[in-house]
Tab-separated table of N, CA and C in Angstrom:
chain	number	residue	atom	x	y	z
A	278	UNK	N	88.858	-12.429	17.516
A	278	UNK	CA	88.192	-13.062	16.405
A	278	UNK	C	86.685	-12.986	16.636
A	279	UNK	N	85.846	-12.237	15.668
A	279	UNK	CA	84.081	-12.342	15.319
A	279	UNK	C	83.491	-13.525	15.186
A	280	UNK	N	82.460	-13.821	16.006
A	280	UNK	CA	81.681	-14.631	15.476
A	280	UNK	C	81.953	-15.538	13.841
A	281	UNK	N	81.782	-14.206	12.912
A	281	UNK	CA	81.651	-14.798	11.706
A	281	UNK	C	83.335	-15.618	11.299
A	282	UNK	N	83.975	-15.286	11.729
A	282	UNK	CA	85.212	-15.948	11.319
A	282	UNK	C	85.434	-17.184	12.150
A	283	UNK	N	84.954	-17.554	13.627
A	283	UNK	CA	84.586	-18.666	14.145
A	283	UNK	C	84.053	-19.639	13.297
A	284	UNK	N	83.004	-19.124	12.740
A	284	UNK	CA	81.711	-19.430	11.756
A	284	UNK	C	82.369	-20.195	10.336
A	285	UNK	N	83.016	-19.188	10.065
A	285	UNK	CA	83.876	-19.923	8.359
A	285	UNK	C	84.775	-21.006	8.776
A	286	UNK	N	85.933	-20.663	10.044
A	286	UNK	CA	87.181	-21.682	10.372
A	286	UNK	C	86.647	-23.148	10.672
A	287	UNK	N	85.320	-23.225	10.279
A	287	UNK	CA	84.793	-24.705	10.901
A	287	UNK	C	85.165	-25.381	9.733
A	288	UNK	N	84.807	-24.420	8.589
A	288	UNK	CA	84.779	-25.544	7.173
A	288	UNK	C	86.111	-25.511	6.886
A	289	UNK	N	87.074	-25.359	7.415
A	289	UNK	CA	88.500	-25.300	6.832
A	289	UNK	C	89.266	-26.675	6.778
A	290	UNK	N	89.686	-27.212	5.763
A	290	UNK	CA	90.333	-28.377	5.589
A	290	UNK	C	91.301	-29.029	6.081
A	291	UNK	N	92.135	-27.279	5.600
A	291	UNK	CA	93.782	-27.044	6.625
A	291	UNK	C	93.480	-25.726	7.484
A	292	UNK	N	93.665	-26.082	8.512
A	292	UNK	CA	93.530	-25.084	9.316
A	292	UNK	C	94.213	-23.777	9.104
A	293	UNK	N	95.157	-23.981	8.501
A	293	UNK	CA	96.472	-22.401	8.352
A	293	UNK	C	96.146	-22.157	6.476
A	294	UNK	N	94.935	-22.499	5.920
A	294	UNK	CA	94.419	-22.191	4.765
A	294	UNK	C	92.924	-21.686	4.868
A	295	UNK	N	92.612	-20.671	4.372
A	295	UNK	CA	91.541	-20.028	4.210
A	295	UNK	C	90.459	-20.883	3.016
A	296	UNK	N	89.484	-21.081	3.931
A	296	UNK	CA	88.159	-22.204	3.236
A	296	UNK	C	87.621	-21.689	1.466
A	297	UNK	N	87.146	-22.027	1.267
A	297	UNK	CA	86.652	-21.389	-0.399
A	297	UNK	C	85.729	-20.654	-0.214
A	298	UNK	N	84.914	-20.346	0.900
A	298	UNK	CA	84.200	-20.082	1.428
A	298	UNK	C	84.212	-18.405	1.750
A	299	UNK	N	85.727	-18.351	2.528
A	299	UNK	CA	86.560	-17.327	3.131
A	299	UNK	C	87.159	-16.618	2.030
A	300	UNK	N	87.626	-17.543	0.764
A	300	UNK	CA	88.459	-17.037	-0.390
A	300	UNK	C	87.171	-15.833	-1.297
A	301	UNK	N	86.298	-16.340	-1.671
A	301	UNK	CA	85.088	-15.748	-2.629
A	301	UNK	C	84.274	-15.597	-2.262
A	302	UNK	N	83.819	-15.175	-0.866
A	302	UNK	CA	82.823	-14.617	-0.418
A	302	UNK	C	82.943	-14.179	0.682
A	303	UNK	N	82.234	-12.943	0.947
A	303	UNK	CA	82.532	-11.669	2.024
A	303	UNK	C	81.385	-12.136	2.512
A	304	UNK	N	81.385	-12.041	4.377
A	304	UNK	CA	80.041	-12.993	5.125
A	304	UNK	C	79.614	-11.489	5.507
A	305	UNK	N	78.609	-11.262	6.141
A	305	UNK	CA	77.870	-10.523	6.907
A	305	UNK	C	76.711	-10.760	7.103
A	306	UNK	N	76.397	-10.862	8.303
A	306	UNK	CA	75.897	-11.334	9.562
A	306	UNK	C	74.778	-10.602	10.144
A	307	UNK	N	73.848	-11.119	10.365
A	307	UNK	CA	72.642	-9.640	10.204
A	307	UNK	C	71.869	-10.449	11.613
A	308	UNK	N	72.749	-10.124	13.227
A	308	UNK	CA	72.163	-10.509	14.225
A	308	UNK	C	70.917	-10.615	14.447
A	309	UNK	N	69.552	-9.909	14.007
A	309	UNK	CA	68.413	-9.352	14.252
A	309	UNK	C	67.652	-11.004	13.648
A	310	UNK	N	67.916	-10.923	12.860
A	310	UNK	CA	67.389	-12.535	12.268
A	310	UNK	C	68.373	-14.050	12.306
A	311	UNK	N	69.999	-13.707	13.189
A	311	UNK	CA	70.480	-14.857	13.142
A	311	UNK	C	70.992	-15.869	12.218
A	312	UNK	N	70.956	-14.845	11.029
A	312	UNK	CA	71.171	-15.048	9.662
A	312	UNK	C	72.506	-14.614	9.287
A	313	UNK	N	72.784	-15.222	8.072
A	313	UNK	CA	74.249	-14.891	7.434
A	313	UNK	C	73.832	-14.624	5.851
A	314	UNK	N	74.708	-13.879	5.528
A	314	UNK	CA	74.461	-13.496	4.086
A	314	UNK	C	76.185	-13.805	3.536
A	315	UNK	N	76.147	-14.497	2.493
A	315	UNK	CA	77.481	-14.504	1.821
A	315	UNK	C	78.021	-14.107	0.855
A	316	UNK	N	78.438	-13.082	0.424
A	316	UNK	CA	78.534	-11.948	-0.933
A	316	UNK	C	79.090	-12.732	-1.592
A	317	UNK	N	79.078	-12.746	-2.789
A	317	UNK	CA	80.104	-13.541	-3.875
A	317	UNK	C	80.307	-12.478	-4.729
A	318	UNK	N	81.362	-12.293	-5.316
A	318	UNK	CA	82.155	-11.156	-6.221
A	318	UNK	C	80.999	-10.688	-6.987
A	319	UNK	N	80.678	-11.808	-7.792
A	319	UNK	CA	79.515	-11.219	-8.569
A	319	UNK	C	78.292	-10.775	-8.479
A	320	UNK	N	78.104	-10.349	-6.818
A	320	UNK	CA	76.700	-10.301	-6.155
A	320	UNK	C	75.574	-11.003	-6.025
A	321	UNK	N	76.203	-12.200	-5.917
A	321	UNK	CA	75.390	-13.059	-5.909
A	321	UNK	C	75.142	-13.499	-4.411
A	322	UNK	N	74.122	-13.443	-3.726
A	322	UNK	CA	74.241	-13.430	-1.869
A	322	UNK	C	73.421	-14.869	-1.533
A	323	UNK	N	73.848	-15.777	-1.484
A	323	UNK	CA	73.693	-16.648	-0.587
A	323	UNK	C	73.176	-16.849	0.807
A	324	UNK	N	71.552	-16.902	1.521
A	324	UNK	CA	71.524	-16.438	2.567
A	324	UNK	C	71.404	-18.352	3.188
A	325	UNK	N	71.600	-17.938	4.200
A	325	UNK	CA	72.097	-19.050	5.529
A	325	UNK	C	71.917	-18.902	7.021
A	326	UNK	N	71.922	-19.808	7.494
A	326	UNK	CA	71.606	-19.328	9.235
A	326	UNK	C	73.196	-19.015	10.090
A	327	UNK	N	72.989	-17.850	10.583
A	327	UNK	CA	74.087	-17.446	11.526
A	327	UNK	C	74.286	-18.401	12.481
A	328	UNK	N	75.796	-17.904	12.895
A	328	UNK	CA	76.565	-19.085	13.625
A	328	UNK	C	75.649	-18.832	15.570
A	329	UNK	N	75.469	-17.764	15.235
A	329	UNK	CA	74.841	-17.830	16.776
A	329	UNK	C	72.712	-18.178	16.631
A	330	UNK	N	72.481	-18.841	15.662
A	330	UNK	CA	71.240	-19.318	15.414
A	330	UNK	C	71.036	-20.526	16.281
A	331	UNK	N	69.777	-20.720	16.684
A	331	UNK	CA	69.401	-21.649	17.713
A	331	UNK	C	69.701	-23.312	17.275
A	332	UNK	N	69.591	-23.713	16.171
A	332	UNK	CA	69.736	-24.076	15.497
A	332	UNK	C	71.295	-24.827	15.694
A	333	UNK	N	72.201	-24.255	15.301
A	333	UNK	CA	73.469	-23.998	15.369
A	333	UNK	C	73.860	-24.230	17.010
A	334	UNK	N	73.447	-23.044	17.693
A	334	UNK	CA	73.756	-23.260	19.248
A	334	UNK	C	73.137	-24.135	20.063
A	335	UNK	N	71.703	-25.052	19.568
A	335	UNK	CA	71.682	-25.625	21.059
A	335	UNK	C	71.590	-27.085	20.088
A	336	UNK	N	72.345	-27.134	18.738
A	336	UNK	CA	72.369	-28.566	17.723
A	336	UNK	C	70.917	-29.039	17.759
A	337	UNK	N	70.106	-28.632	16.859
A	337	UNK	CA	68.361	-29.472	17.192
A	337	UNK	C	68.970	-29.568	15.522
A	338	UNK	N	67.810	-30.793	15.493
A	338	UNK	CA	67.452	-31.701	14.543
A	338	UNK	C	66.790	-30.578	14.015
A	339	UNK	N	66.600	-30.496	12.160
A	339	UNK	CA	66.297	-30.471	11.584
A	339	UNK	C	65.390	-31.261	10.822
A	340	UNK	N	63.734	-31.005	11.212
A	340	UNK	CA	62.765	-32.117	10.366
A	340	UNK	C	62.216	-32.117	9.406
A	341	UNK	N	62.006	-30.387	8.864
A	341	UNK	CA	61.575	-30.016	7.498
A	341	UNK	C	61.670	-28.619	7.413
A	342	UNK	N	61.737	-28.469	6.207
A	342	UNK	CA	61.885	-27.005	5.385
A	342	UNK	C	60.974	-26.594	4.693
A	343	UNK	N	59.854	-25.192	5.032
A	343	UNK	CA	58.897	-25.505	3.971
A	343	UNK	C	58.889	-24.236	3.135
A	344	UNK	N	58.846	-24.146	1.912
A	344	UNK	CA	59.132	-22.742	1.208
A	344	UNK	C	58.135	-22.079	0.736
A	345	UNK	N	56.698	-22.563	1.490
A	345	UNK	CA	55.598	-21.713	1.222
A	345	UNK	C	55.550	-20.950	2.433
A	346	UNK	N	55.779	-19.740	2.508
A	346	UNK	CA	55.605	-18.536	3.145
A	346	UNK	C	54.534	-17.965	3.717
A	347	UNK	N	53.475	-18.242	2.469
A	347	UNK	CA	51.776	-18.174	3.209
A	347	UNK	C	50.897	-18.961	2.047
A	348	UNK	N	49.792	-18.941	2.667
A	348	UNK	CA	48.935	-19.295	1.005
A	348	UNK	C	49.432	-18.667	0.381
A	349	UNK	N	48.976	-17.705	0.044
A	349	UNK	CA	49.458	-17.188	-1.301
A	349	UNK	C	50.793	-17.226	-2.137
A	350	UNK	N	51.934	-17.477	-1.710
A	350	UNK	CA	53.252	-17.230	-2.175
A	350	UNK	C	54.361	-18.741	-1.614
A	351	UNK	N	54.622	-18.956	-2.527
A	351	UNK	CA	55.254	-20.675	-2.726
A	351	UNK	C	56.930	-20.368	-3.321
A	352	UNK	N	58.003	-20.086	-2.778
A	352	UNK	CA	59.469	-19.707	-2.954
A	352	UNK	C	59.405	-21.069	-3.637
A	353	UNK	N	58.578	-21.951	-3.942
A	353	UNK	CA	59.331	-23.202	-5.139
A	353	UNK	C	58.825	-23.033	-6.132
A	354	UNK	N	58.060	-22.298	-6.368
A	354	UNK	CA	57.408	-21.521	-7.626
A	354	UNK	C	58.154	-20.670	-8.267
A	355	UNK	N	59.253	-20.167	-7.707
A	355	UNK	CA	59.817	-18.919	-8.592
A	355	UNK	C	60.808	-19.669	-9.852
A	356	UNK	N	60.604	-18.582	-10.937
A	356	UNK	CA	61.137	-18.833	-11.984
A	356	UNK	C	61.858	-17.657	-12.542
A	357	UNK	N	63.267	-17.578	-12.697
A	357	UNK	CA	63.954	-16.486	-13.631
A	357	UNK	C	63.978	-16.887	-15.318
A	358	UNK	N	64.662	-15.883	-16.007
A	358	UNK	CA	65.030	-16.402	-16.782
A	358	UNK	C	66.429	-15.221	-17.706
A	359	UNK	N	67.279	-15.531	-18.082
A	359	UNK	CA	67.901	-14.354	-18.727
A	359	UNK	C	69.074	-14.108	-17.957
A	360	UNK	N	69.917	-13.011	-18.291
A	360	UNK	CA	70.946	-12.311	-17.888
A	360	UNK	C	70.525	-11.723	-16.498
A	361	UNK	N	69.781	-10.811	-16.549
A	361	UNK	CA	69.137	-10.113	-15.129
A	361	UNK	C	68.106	-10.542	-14.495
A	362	UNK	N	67.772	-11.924	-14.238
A	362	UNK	CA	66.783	-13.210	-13.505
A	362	UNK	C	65.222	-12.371	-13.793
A	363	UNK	N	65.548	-11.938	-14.721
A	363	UNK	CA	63.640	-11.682	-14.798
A	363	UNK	C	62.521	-12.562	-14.391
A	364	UNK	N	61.184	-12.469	-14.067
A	364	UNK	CA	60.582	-13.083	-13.415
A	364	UNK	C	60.705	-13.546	-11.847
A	365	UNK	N	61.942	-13.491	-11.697
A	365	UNK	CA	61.998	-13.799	-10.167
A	365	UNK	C	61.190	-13.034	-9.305
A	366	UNK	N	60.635	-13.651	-7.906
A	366	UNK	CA	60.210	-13.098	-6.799
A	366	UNK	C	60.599	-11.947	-5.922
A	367	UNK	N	60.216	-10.875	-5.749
A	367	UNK	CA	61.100	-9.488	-5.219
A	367	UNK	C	60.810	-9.655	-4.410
A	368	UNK	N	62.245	-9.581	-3.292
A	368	UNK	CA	61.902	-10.189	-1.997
A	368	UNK	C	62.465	-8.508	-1.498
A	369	UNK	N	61.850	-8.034	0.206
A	369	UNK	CA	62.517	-6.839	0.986
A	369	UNK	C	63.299	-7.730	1.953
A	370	UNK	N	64.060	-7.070	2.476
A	370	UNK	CA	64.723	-7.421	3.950
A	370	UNK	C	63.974	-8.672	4.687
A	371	UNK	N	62.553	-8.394	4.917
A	371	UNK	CA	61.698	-8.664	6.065
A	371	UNK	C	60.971	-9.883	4.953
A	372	UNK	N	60.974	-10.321	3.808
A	372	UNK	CA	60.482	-11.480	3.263
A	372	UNK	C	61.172	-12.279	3.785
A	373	UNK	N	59.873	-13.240	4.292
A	373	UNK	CA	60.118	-15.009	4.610
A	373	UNK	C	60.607	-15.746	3.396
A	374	UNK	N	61.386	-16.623	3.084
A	374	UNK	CA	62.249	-17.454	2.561
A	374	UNK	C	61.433	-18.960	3.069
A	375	UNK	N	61.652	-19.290	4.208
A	375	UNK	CA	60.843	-20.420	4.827
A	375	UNK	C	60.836	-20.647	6.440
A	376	UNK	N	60.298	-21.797	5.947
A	376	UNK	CA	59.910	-22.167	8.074
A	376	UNK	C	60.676	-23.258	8.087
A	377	UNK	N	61.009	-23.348	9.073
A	377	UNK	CA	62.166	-24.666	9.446
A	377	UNK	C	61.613	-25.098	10.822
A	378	UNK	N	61.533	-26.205	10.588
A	378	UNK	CA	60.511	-26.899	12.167
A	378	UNK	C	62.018	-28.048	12.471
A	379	UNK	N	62.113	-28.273	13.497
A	379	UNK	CA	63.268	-28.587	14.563
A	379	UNK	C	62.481	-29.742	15.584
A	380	UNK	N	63.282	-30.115	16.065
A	380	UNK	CA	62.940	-30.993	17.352
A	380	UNK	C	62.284	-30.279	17.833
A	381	UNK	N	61.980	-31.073	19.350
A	381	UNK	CA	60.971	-30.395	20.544
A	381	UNK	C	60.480	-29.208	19.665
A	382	UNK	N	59.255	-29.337	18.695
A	382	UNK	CA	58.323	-28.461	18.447
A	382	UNK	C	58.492	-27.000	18.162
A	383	UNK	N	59.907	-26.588	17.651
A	383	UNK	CA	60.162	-25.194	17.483
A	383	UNK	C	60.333	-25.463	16.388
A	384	UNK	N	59.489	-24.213	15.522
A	384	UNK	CA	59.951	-23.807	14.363
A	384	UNK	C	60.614	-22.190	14.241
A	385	UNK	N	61.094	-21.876	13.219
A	385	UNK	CA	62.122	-20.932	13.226
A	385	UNK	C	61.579	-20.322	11.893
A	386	UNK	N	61.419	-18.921	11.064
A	386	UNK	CA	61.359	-18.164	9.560
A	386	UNK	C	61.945	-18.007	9.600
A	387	UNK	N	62.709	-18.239	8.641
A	387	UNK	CA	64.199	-17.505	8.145
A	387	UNK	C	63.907	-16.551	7.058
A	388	UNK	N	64.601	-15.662	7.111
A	388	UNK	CA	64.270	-14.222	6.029
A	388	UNK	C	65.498	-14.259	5.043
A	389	UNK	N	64.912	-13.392	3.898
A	389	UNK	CA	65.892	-12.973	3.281
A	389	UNK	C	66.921	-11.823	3.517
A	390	UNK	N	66.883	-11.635	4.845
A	390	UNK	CA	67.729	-10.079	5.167
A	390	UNK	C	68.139	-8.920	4.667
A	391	UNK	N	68.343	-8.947	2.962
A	391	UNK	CA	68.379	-8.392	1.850
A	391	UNK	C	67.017	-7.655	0.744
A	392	UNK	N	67.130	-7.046	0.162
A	392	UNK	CA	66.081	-6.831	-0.833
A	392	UNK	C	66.823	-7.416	-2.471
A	393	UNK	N	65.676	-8.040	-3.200
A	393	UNK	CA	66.512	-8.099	-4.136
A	393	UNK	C	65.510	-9.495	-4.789
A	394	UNK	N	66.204	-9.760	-5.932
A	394	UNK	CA	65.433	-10.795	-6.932
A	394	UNK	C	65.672	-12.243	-6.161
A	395	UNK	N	64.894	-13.173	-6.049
A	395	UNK	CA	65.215	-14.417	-5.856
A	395	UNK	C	65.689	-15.174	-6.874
A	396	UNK	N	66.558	-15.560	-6.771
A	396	UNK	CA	67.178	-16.292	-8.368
A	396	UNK	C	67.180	-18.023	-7.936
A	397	UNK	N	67.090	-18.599	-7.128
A	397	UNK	CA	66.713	-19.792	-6.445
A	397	UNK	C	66.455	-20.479	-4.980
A	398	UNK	N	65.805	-21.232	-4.639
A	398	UNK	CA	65.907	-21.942	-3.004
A	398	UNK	C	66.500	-23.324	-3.558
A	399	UNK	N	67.136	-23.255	-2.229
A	399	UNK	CA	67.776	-24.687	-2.267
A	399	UNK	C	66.741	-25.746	-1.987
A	400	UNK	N	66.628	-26.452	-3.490
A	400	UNK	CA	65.680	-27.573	-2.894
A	400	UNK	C	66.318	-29.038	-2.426
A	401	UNK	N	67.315	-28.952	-2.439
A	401	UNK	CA	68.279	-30.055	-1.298
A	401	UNK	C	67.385	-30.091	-0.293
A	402	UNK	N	67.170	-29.144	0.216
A	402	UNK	CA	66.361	-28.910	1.671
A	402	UNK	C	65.073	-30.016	2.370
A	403	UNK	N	64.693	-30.000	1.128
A	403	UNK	CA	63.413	-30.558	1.107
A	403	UNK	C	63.443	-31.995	1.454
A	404	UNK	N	64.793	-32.540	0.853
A	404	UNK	CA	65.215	-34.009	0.924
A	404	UNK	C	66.061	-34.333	2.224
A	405	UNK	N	66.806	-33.252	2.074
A	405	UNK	CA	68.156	-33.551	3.208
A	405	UNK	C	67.966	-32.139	4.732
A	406	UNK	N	66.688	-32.015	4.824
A	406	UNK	CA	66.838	-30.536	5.974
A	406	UNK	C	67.688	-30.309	6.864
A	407	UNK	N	68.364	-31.691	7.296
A	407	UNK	CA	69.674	-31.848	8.553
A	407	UNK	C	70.725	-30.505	7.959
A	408	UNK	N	70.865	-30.609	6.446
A	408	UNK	CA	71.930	-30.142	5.685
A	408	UNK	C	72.132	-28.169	6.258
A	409	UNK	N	70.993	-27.651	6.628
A	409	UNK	CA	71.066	-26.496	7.051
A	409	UNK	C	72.168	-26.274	8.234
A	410	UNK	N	71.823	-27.524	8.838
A	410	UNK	CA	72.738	-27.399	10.169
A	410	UNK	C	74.240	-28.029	10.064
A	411	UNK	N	73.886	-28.929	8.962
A	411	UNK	CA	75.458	-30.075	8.936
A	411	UNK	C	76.078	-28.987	8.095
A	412	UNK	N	75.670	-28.377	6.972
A	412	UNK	CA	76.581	-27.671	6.024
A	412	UNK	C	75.712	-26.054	5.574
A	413	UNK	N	76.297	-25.393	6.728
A	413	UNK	CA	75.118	-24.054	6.539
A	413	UNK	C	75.975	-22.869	5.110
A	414	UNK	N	77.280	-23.024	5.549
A	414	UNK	CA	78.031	-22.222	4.170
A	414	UNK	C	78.664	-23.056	3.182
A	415	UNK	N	77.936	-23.628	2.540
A	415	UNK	CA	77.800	-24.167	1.367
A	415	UNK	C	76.479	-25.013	1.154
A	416	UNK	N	76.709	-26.233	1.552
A	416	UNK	CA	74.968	-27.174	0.352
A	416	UNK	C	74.156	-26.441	1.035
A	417	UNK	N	74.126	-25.787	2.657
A	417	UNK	CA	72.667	-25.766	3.453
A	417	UNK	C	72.234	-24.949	3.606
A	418	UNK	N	72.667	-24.053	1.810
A	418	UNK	CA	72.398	-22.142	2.285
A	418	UNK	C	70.427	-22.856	2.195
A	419	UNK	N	69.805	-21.170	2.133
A	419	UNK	CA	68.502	-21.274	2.050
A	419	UNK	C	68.124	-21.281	0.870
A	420	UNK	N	68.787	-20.022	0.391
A	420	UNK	CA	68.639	-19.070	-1.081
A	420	UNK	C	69.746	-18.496	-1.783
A	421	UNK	N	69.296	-18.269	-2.715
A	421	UNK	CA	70.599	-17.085	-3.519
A	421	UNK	C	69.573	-16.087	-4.375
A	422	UNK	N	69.872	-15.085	-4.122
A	422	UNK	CA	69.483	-13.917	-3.949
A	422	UNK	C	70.442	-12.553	-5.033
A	423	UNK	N	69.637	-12.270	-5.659
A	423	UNK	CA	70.524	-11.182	-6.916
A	423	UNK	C	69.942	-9.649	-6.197
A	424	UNK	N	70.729	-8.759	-5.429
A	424	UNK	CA	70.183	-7.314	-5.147
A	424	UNK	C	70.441	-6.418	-6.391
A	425	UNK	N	69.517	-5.924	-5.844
A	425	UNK	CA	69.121	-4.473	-7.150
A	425	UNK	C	70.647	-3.991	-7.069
A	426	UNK	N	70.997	-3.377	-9.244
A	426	UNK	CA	71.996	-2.617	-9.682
A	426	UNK	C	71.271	-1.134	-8.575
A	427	UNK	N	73.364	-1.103	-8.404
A	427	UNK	CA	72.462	0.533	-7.707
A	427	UNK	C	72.303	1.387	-8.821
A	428	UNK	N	71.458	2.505	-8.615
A	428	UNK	CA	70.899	2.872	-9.416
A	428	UNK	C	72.161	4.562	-10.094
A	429	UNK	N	72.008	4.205	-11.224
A	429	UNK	CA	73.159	5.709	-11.692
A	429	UNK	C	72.502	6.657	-11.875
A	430	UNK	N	72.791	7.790	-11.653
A	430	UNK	CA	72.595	9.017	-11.225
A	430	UNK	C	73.052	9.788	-12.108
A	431	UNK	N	72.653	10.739	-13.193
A	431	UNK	CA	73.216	11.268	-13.953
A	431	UNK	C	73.398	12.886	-13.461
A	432	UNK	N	74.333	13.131	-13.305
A	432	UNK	CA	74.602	14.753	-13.297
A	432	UNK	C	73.984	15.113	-14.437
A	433	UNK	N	73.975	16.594	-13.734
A	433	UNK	CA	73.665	17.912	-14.803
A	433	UNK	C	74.508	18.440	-15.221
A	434	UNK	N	75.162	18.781	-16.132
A	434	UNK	CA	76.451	19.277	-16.528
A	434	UNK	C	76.035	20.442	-17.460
């Protein structure tokens, strides 16, 4: 058994039943940032902190979440609107999402691991930051995240 299935069997109710979690969404796990991404049918990706995140492994407190990235760019600012989240923030792989400051003086960026539209941050966060760590695949994702249609390719015929 992977990491990531360690990772889901926590939230399971009945143990010999697969979580809702496990049912509608495909996890993958992007070691390099300690992060989890959670596919939902409709591509909708949910990002979250991996089960082997510091966070997670050595249990620190959670003291705040902040979703300004730098001066310039504020993830509580973004706004979609429509069928295909127009207006949203285009985030790459390597975009910050936020900073998460912890006990004993560590803070942590969490990325979006993905490229793709920001369609919201969880602002739970802001109120409840423990929630990243108490409930990371479900209330304590970071973001949800819409990736680019791949793109169609028309033959020459």
């Amino acid at each position: 058994m992977d990491s990531s299935e360690n990772f889901l069997e926590v939230c399971r109710i009945d143990p010999s039943q697969p979580s809702v979690t496990e049912r509608y969404f495909k996890t993958k796990i992007f070691a390099e940032y300690d992060e989890c991404v959670l596919i939902h049918s409709n591509r909708l990706c949910l990002i979250t902190i991996g089960p082997n995140h510091p966070i997670l492994k050595e249990n620190l407190d959670v003291i705040s979440v902040k979703f300004e990235s730098n001066r310039n760019v504020n993830r509580l600012s973004n706004k979609v609107s429509g069928k295909f989240k127009r207006g949203g923030q285009k985030l790459s792989e390597r975009s910050v999402l936020c900073s998460v400051k912890c006990s004993g003086d560590r803070e942590y960026s969490l990325y979006s691991c993905i490229s793709g539209t920001l369609v919201e941050v969880n602002e739970k966060l802001l109120e409840n930051p423990n929630l990243l760590k108490e409930k990371p695949w479900s209330e304590g994702y970071v973001g949800i995240i819409l990736p680019p249609f791949p793109s169609s390719r028309r033959k020459n015929t």
